[in-house]
Short mmCIF file of C-alpha atoms and ligand atoms in Angstrom, two decimals:
data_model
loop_
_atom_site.label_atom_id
_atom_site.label_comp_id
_atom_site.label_asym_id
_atom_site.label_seq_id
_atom_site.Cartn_x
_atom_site.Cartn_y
_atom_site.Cartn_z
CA UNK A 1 22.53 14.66 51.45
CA UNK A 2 24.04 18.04 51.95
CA UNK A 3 21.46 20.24 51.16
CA UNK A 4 22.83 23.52 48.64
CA UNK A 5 22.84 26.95 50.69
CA UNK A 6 22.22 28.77 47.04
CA UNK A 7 18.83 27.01 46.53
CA UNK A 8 17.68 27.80 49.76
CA UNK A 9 18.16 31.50 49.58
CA UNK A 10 15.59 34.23 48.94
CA UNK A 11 15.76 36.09 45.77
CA UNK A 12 13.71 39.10 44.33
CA UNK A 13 13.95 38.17 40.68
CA UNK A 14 14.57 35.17 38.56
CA UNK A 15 17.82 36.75 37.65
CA UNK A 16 19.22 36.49 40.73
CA UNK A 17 18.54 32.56 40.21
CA UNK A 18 21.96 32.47 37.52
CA UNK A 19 24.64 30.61 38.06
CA UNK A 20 26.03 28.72 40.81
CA UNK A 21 25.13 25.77 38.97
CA UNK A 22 25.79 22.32 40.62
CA UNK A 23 29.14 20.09 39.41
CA UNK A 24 28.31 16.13 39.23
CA UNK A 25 30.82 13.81 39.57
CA UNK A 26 29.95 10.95 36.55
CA UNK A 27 30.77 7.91 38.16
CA UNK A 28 29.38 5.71 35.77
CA UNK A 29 30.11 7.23 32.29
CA UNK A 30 33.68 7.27 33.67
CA UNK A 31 34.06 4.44 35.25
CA UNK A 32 37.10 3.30 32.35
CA UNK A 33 38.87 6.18 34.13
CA UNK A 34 38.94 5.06 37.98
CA UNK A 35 41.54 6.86 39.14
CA UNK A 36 40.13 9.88 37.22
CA UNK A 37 37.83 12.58 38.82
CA UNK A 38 35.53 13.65 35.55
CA UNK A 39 32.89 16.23 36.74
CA UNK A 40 29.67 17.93 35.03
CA UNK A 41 28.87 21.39 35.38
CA UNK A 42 24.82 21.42 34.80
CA UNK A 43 24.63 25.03 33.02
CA UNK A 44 20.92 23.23 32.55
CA UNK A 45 20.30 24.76 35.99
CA UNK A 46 20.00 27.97 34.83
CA UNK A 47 16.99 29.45 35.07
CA UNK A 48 16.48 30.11 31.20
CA UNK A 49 18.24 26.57 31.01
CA UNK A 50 21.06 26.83 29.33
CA UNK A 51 24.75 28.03 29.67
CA UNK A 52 23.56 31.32 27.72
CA UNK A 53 22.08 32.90 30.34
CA UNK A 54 24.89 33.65 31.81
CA UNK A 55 26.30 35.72 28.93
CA UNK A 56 22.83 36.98 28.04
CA UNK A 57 22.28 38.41 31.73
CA UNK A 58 25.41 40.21 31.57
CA UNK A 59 25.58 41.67 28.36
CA UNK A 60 21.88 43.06 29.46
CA UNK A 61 22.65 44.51 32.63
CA UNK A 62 25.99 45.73 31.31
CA UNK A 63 24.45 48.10 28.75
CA UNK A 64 22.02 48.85 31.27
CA UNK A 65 24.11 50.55 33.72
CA UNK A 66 26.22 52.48 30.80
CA UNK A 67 23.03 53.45 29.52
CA UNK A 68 23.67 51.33 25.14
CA UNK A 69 20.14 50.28 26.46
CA UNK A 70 17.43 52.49 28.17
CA UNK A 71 13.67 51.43 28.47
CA UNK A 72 12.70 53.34 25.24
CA UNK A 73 14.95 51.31 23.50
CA UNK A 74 14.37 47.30 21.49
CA UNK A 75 17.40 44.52 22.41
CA UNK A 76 16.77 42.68 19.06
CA UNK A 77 19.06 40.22 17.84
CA UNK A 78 19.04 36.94 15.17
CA UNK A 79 19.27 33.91 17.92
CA UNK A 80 16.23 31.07 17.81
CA UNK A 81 18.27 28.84 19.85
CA UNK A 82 19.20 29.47 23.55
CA UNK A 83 20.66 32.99 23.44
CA UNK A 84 17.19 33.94 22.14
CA UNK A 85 15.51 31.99 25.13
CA UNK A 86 17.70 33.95 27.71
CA UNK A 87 17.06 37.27 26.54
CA UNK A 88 13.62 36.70 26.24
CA UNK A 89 13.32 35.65 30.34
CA UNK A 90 15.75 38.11 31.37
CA UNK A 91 13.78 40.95 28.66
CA UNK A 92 10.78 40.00 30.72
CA UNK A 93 12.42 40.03 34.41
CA UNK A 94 14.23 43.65 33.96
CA UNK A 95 11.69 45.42 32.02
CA UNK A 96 13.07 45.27 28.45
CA UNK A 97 11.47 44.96 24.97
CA UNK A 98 13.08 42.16 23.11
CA UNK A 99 12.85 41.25 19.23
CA UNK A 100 14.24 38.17 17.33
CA UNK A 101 14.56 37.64 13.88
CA UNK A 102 14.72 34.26 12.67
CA UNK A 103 13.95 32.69 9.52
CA UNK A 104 10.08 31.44 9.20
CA UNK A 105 10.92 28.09 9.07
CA UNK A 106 12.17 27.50 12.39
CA UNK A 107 10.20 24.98 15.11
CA UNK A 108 7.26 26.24 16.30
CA UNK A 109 8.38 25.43 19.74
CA UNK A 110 11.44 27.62 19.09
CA UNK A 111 8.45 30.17 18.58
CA UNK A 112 6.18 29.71 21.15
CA UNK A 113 8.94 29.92 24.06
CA UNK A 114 9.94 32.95 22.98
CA UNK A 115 6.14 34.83 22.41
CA UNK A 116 5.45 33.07 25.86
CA UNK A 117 7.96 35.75 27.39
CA UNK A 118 6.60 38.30 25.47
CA UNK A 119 9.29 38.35 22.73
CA UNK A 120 8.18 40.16 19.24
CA UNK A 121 9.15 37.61 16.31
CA UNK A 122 10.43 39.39 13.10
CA UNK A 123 10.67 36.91 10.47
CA UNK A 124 13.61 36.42 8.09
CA UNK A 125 13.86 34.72 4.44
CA UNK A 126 14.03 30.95 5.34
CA UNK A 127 15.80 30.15 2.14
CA UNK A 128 18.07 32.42 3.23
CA UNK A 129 18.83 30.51 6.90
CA UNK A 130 20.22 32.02 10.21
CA UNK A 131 22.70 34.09 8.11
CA UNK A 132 19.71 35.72 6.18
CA UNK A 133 18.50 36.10 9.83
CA UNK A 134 21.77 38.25 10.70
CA UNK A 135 21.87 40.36 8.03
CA UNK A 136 17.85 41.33 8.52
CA UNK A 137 18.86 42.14 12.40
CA UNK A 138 21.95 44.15 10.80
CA UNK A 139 19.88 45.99 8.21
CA UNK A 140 17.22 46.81 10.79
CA UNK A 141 19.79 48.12 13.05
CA UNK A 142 21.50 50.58 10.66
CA UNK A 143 18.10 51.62 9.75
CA UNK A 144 16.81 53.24 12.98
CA UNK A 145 19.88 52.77 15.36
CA UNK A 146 18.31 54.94 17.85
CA UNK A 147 15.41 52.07 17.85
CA UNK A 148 17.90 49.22 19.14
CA UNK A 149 20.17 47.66 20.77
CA UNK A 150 22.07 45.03 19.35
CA UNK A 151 23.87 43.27 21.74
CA UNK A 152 25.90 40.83 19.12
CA UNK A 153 27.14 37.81 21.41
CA UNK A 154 29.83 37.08 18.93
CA UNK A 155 31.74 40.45 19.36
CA UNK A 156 30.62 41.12 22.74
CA UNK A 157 33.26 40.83 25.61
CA UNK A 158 30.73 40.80 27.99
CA UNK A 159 30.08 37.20 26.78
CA UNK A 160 33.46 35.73 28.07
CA UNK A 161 33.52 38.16 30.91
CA UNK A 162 30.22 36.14 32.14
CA UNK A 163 31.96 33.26 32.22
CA UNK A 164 35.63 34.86 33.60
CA UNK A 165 33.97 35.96 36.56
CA UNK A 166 30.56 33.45 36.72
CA UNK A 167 31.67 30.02 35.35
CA UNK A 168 35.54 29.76 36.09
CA UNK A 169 35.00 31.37 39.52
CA UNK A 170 32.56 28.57 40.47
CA UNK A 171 34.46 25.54 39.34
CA UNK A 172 37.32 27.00 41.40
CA UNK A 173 35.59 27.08 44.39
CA UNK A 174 33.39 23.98 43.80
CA UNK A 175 36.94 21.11 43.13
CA UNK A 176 39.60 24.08 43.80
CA UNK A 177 43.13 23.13 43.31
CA UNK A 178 42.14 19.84 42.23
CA UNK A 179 41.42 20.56 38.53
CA UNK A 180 43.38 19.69 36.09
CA UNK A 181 41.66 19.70 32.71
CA UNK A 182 38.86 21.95 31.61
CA UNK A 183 36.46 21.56 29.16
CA UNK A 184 34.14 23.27 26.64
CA UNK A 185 32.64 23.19 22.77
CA UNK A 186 33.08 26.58 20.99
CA UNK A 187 29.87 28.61 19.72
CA UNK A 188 30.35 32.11 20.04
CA UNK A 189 33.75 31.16 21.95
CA UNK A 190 32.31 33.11 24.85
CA UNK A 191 32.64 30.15 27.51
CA UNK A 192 35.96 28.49 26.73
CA UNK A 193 37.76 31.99 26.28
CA UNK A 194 36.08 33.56 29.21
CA UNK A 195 36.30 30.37 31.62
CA UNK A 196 39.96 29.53 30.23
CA UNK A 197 41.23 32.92 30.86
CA UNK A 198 40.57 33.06 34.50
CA UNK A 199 41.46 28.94 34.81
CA UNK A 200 44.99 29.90 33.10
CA UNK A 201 45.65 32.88 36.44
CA UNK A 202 45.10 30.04 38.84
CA UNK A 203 48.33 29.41 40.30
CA UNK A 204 48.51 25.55 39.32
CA UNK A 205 48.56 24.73 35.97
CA UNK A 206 45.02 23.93 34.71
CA UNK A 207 44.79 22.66 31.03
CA UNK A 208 42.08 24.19 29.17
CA UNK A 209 40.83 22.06 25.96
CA UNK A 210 38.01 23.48 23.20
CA UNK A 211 35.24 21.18 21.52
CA UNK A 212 34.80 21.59 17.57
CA UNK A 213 32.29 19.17 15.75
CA UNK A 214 34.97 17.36 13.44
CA UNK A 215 33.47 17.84 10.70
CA UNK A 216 31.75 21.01 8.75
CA UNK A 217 28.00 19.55 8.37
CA UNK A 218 27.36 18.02 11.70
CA UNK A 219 24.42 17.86 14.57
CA UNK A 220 25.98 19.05 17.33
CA UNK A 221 23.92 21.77 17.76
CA UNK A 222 25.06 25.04 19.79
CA UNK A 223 28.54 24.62 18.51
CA UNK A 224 30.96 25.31 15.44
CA UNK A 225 33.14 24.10 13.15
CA UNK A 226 35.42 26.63 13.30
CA UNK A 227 37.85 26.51 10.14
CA UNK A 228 34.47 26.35 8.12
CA UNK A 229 32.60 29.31 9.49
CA UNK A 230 33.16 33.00 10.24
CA UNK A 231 35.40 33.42 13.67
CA UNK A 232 33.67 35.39 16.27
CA UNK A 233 35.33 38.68 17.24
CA UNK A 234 35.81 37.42 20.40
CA UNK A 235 37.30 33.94 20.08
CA UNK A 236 40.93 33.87 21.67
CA UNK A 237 43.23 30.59 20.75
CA UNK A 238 45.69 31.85 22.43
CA UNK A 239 43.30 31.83 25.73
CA UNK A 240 43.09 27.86 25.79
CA UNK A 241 45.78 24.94 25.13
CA UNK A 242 44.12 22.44 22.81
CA UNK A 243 41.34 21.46 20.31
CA UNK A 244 39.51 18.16 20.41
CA UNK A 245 37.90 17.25 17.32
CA UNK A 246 34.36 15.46 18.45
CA UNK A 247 32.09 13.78 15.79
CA UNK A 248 28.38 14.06 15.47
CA UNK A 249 27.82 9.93 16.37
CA UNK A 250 30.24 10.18 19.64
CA UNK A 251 28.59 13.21 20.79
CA UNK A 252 24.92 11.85 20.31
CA UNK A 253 25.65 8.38 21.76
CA UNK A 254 27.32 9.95 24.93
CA UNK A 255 24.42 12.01 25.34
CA UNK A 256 22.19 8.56 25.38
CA UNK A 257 24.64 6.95 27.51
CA UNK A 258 24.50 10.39 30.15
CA UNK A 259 20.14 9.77 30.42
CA UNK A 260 21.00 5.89 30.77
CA UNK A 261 23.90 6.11 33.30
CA UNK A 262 23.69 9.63 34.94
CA UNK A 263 19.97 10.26 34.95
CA UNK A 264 21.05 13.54 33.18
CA UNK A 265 19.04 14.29 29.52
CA UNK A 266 21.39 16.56 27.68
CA UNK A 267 21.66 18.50 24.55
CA UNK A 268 24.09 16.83 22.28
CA UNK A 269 27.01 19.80 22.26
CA UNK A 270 26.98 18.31 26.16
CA UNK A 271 27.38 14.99 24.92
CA UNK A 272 30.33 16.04 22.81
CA UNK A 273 32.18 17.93 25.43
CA UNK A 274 31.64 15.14 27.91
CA UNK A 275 32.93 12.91 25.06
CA UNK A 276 36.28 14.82 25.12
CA UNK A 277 36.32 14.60 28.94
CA UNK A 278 36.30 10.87 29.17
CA UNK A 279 38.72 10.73 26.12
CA UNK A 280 41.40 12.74 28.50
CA UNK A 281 40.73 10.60 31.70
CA UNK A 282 40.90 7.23 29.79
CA UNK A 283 44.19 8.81 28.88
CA UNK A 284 45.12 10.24 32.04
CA UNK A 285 44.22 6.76 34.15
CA UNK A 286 46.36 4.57 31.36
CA UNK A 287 48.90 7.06 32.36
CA UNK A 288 48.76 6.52 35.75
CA UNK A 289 49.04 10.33 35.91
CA UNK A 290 45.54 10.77 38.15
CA UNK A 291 43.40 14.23 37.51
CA UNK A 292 40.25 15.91 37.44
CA UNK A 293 38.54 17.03 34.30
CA UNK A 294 35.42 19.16 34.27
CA UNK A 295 33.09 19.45 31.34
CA UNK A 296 30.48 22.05 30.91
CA UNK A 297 26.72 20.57 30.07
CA UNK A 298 25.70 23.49 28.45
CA UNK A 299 21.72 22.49 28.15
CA UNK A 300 18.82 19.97 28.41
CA UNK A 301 17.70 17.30 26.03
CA UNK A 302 14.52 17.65 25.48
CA UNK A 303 15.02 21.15 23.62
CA UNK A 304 15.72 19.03 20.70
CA UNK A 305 12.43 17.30 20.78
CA UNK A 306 9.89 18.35 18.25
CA UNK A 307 6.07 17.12 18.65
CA UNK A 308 5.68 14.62 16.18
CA UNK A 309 2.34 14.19 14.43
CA UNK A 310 1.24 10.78 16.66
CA UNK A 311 1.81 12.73 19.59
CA UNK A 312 -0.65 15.39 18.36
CA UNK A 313 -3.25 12.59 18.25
CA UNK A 314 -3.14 12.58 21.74
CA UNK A 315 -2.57 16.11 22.99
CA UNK A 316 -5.23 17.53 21.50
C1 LIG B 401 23.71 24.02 23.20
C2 LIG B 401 24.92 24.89 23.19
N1 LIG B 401 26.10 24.34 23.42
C3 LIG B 401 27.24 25.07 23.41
C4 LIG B 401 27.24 26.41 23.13
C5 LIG B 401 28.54 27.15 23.07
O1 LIG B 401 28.70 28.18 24.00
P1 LIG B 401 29.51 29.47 23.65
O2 LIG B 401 28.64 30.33 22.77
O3 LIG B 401 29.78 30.13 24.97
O4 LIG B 401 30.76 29.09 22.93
C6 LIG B 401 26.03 27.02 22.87
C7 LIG B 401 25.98 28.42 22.51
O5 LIG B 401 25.04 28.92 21.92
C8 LIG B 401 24.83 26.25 22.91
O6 LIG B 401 23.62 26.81 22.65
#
């Protein structure tokens, strides 16, 4: 087994440990789609673990060097989920002082990683929910501006730009002119728009294909149902060709059948995306048209565990 140059090189700071995350070939989940390559990029094997990071890192060291952040200042922000996580390693590994508001009812594992980085935890209204968390970031903000920075992933362009040059760069090099379909579920927008954009310069046509639960209330975590909710700033439909409509069951169930047949434990927004992937090479392969689709796997399963009572019995 060929043994990857990037792991093997010295680095001075977990930082330096982003991206150049490792593409999978799913044999198995695929295998309705023979004549189909259908690849995984593991975002999981970031250090933070998650596809975040990426954006997270940037939009830190970005307002670094143009001095919207200096070490007197606070990065706060309203993320429990894996933006939170990422600014909370990378507020620890450069030196910065990081707050998130979330509402008090969130998991207190959602808590504990965070604190464990050092991360102050402002709490928000939990009857009010992640937009009550928002607007307490917001109104903190406009009180004492000089206080924070708020780096606001959904308006950010630093948040695609991550993925322009990071993600889209990668998958080039890693299948090159191979790739034919790419594709992603929509949160803040930042990694379809940003990887799309760059995929779309490539001088062979690449199609680039956006994941949207399919229906308003669903448990794909980490993404959005866009025509329900507020459209980030930075979402782009004219940067990608097509939307795939994934539902809550097909996106969970592919996620089982990825542990099962892939040995990979993924967060269910991977399961949807991956979903969509094997929906275009089933097509692709009945079309006899051949191809290679890549799917981003934006994070690990077992963030969506929660201890449950019995297992308390035992742990402590
Ligand atoms: C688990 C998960 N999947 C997918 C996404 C979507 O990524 P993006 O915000 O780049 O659209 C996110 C973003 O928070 C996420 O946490």
């Amino acid at each position: 087994m060929r043994t990857r140059l990037v792991r093997s090189k010295l680095l001075s700071s977990v930082a330096e440990a982003v991206g150049q995350t490792p593409l999978v070939r799913l044999e198995r989940a695929a295998r309705e789609a023979p004549s189909v390559e259908v690849y995984a990029k593991l975002e999981f094997a970031n250090p933070g673990g998650s596809v975040k990071d990426r954006a997270a890192l940037r939009m830190m060291t970005r307002a670094l060097g143009d001095g919207r952040l200096t070490p007197d200042k606070i990065l706060i922000d309203s993320t429990s989920g894996n933006t939170g996580v990422a600014y909370s390693l990378f507020g620890a590994a450069l030196g910065v002082r990081v707050a998130l508001v979330m509402p008090s009812n969130v998991s207190k594992a959602r808590k504990d990683i965070a604190r464990a980085f050092g991360t102050e935890i402002i709490f928000s209204d939990p009857m009010e929910g992640s937009d009550g968390a928002i607007r307490k970031a917001r109104d903190l903000v406009a009180k004492d501006p000089e206080k924070y920075f708020y780096p606001d992933q959904y308006s950010n362009p630093d948040n695609p730009l991550a993925h322009y040059f990071g993600t889209a760069a990668e998958i080039l090099d890693q299948v090159g002119d191979r790739i034919t379909h790419f594709v992603a579920g929509i949160g803040t927008s930042g990694t379809i728009v940003g990887t799309s954009r760059r995929l779309h310069e490539h001088t062979r046509p690449i199609r680039c294909v956006a994941v949207e639960p399919a229906d308003p209330l669903h448990g794909l975590e980490g993404l959005k149902h866009l025509p329900s909710s507020l459209v980030p700033a930075i979402h782009d439909g004219s940067a990608y060709d097509e939307t795939m409509r994934v539902t809550t069951e097909d996106g969970w169930d592919m996620s089982d059948r990825l542990a099962r047949e892939e040995a990979m434990h993924v967060g269910h927004s991977a399961g949807a995306a991956v979903f969509a992937a094997i929906a275009i090479a089933k097509r692709l392969h009945a079309e006899q048209k051949g191809g290679c689709v890549v799917a981003i796997v934006p994070d690990r399963g077992d963030r969506y565990f929660a201890p449950m009572k019995w297992e308390k019995r035992y742990l402590w």
